[in-house]
mmCIF file of N, CA and C in Angstrom:
data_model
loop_
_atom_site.group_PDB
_atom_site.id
_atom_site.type_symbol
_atom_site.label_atom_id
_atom_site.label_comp_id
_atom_site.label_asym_id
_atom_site.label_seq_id
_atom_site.Cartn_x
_atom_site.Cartn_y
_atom_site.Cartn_z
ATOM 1 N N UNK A 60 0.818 -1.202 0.000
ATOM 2 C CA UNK A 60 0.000 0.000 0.000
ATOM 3 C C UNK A 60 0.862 1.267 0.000
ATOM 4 N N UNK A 61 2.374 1.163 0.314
ATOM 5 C CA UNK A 61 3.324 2.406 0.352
ATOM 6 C C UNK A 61 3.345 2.924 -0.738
ATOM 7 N N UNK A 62 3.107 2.366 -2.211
ATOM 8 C CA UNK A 62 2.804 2.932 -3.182
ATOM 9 C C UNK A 62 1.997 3.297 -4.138
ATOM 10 N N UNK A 63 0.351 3.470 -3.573
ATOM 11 C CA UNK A 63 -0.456 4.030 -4.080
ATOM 12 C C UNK A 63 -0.435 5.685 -3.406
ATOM 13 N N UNK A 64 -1.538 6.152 -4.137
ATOM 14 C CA UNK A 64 -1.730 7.565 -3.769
ATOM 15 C C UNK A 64 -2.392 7.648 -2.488
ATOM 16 N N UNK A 65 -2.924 8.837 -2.229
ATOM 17 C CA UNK A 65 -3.814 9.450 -0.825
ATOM 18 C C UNK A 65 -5.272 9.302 -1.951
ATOM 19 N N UNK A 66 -5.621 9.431 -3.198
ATOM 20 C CA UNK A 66 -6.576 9.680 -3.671
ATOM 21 C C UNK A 66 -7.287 7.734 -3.893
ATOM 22 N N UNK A 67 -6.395 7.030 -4.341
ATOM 23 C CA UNK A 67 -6.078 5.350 -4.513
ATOM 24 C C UNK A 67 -6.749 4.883 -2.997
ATOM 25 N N UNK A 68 -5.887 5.226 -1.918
ATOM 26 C CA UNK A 68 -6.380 4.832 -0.882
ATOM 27 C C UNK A 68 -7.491 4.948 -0.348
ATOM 28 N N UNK A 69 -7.967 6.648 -0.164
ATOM 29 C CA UNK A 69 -9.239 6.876 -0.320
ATOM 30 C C UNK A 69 -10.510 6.263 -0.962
ATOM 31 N N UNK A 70 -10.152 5.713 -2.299
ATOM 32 C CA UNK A 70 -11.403 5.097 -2.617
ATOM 33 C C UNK A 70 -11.354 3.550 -2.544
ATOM 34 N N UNK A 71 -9.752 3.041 -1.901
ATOM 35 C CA UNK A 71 -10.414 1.962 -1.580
ATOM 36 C C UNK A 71 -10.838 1.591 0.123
ATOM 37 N N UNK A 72 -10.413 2.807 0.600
ATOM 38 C CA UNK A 72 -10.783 3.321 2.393
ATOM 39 C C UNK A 72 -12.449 3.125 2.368
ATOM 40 N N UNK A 73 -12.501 3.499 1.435
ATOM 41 C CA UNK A 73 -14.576 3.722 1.341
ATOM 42 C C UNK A 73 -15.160 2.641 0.813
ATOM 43 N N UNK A 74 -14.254 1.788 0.327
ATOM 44 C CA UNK A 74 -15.098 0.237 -0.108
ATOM 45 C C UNK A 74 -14.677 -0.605 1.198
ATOM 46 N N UNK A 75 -14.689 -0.060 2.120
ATOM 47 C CA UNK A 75 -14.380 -1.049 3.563
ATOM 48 C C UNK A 75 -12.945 -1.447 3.912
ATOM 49 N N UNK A 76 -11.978 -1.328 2.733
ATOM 50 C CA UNK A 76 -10.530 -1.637 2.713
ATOM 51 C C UNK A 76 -9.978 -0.933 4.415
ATOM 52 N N UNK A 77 -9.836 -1.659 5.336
ATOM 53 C CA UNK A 77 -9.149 -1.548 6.641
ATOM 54 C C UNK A 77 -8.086 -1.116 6.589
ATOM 55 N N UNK A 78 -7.164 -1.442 5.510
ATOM 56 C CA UNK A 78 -5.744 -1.622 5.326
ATOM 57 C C UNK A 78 -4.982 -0.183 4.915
ATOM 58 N N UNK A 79 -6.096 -0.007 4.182
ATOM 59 C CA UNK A 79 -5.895 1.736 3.579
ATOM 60 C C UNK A 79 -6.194 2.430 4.377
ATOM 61 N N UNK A 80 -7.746 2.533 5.260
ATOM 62 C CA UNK A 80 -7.682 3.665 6.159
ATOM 63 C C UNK A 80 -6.529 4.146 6.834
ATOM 64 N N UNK A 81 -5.715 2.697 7.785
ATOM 65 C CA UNK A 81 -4.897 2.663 8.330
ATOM 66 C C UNK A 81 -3.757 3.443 8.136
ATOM 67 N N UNK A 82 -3.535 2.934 6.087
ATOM 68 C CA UNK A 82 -2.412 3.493 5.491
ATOM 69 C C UNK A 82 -2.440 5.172 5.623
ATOM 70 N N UNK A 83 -3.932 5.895 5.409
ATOM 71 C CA UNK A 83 -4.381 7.199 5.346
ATOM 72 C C UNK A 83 -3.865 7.563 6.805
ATOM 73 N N UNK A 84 -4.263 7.224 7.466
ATOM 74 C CA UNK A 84 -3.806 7.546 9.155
ATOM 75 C C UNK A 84 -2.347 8.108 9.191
ATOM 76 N N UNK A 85 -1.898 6.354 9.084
ATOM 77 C CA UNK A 85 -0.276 6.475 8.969
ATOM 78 C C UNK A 85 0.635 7.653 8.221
ATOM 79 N N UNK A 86 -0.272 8.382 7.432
ATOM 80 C CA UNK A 86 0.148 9.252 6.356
ATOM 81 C C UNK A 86 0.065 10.217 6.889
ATOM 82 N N UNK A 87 -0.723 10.404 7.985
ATOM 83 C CA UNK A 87 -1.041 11.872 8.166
ATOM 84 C C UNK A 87 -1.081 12.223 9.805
ATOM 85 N N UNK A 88 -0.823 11.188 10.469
ATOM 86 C CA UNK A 88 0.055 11.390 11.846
ATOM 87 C C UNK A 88 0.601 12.180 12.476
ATOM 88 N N UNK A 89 1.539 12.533 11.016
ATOM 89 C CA UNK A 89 2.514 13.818 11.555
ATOM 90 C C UNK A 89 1.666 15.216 11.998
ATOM 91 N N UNK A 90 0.348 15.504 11.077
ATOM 92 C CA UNK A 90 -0.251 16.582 11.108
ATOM 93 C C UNK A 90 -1.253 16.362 11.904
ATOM 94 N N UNK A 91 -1.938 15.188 12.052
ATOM 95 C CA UNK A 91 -2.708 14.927 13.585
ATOM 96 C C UNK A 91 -2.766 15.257 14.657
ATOM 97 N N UNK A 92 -1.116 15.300 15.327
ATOM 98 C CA UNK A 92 -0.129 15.316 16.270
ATOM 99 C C UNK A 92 0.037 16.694 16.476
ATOM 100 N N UNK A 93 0.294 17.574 15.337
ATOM 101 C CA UNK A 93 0.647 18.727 15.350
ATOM 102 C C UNK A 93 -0.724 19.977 15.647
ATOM 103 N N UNK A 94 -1.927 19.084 15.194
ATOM 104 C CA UNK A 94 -3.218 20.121 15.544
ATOM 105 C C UNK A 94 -4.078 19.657 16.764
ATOM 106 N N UNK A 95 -3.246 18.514 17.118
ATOM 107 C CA UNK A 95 -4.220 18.319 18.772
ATOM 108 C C UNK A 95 -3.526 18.646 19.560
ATOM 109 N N UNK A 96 -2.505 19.286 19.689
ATOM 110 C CA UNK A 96 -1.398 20.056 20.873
ATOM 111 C C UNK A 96 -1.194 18.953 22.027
ATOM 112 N N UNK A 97 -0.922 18.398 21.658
ATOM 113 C CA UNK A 97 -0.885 17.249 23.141
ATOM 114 C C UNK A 97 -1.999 16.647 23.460
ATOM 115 N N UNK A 98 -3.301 16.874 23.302
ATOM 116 C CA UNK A 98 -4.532 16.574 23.784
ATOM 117 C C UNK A 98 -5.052 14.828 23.052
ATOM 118 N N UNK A 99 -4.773 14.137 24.047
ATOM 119 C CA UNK A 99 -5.224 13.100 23.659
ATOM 120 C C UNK A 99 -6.873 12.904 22.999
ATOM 121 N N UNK A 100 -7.142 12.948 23.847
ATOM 122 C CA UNK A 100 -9.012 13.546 22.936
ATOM 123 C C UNK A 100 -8.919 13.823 21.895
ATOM 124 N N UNK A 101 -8.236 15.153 21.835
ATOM 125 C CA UNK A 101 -8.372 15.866 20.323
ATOM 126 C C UNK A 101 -7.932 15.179 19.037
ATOM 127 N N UNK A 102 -7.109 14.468 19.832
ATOM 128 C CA UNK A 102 -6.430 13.372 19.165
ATOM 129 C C UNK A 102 -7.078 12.508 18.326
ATOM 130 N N UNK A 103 -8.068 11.627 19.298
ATOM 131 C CA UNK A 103 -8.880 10.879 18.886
ATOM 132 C C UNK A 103 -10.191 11.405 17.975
ATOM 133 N N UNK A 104 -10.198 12.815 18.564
ATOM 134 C CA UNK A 104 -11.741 13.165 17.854
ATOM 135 C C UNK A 104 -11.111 13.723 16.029
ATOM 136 N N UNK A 105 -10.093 14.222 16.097
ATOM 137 C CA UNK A 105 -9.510 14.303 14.711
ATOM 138 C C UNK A 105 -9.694 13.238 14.026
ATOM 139 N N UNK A 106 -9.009 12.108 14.361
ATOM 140 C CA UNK A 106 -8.770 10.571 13.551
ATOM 141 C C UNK A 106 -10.392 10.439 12.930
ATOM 142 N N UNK A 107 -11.513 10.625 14.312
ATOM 143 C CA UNK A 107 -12.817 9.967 14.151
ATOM 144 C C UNK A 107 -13.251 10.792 12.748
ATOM 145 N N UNK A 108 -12.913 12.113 12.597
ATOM 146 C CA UNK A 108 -13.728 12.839 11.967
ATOM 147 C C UNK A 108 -13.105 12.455 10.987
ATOM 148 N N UNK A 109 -11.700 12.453 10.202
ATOM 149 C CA UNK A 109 -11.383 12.001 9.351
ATOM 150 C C UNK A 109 -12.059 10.617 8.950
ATOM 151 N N UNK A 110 -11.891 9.543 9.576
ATOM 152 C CA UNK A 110 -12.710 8.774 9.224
ATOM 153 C C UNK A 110 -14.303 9.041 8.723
ATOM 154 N N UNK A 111 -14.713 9.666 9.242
ATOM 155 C CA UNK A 111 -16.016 10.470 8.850
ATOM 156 C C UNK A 111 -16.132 11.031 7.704
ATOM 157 N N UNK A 112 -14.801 11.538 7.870
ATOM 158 C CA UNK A 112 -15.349 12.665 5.805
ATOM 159 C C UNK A 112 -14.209 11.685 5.078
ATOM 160 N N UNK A 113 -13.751 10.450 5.113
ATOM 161 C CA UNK A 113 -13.206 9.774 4.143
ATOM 162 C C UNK A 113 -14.578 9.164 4.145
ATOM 163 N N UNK A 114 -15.226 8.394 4.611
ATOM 164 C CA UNK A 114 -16.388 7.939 4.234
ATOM 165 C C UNK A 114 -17.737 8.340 3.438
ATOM 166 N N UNK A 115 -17.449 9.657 3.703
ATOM 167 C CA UNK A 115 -18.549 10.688 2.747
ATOM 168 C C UNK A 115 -18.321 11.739 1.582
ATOM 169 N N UNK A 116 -16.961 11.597 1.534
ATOM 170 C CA UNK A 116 -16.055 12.293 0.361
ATOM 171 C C UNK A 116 -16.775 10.990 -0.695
ATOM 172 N N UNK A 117 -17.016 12.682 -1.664
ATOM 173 C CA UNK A 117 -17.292 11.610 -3.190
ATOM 174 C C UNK A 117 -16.142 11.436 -3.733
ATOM 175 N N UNK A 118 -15.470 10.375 -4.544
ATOM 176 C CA UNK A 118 -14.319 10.228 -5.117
ATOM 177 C C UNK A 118 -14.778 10.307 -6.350
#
């Protein structure tokens, strides 16, 4: 999966693919980290919402 896109992953994130969300996560960690200031919560509620609008993003 290290070598598909963010757009690749995405649409196979939305056909249930586990593997990709994950990969999407993994991708974007760095900036996760950086907008929840330490806040574990925020933490989590970022990830959730992403998961949220990868699921409702039209591809």
């Amino acid at each position: 999966m290290k070598n598909k896109t963010i757009y690749e992953l995405g649409v196979l994130a939305q056909n249930g693919n586990e593997m990709a969300m994950l990969e999407i996560i993994e991708r974007k960690k760095n900036m996760i980290k950086k907008y929840s200031y330490g806040d574990e919560d925020r933490y989590q509620y970022i990830i959730l919402r992403l998961i949220a609008g990868i699921k409702n993003y039209t591809f």
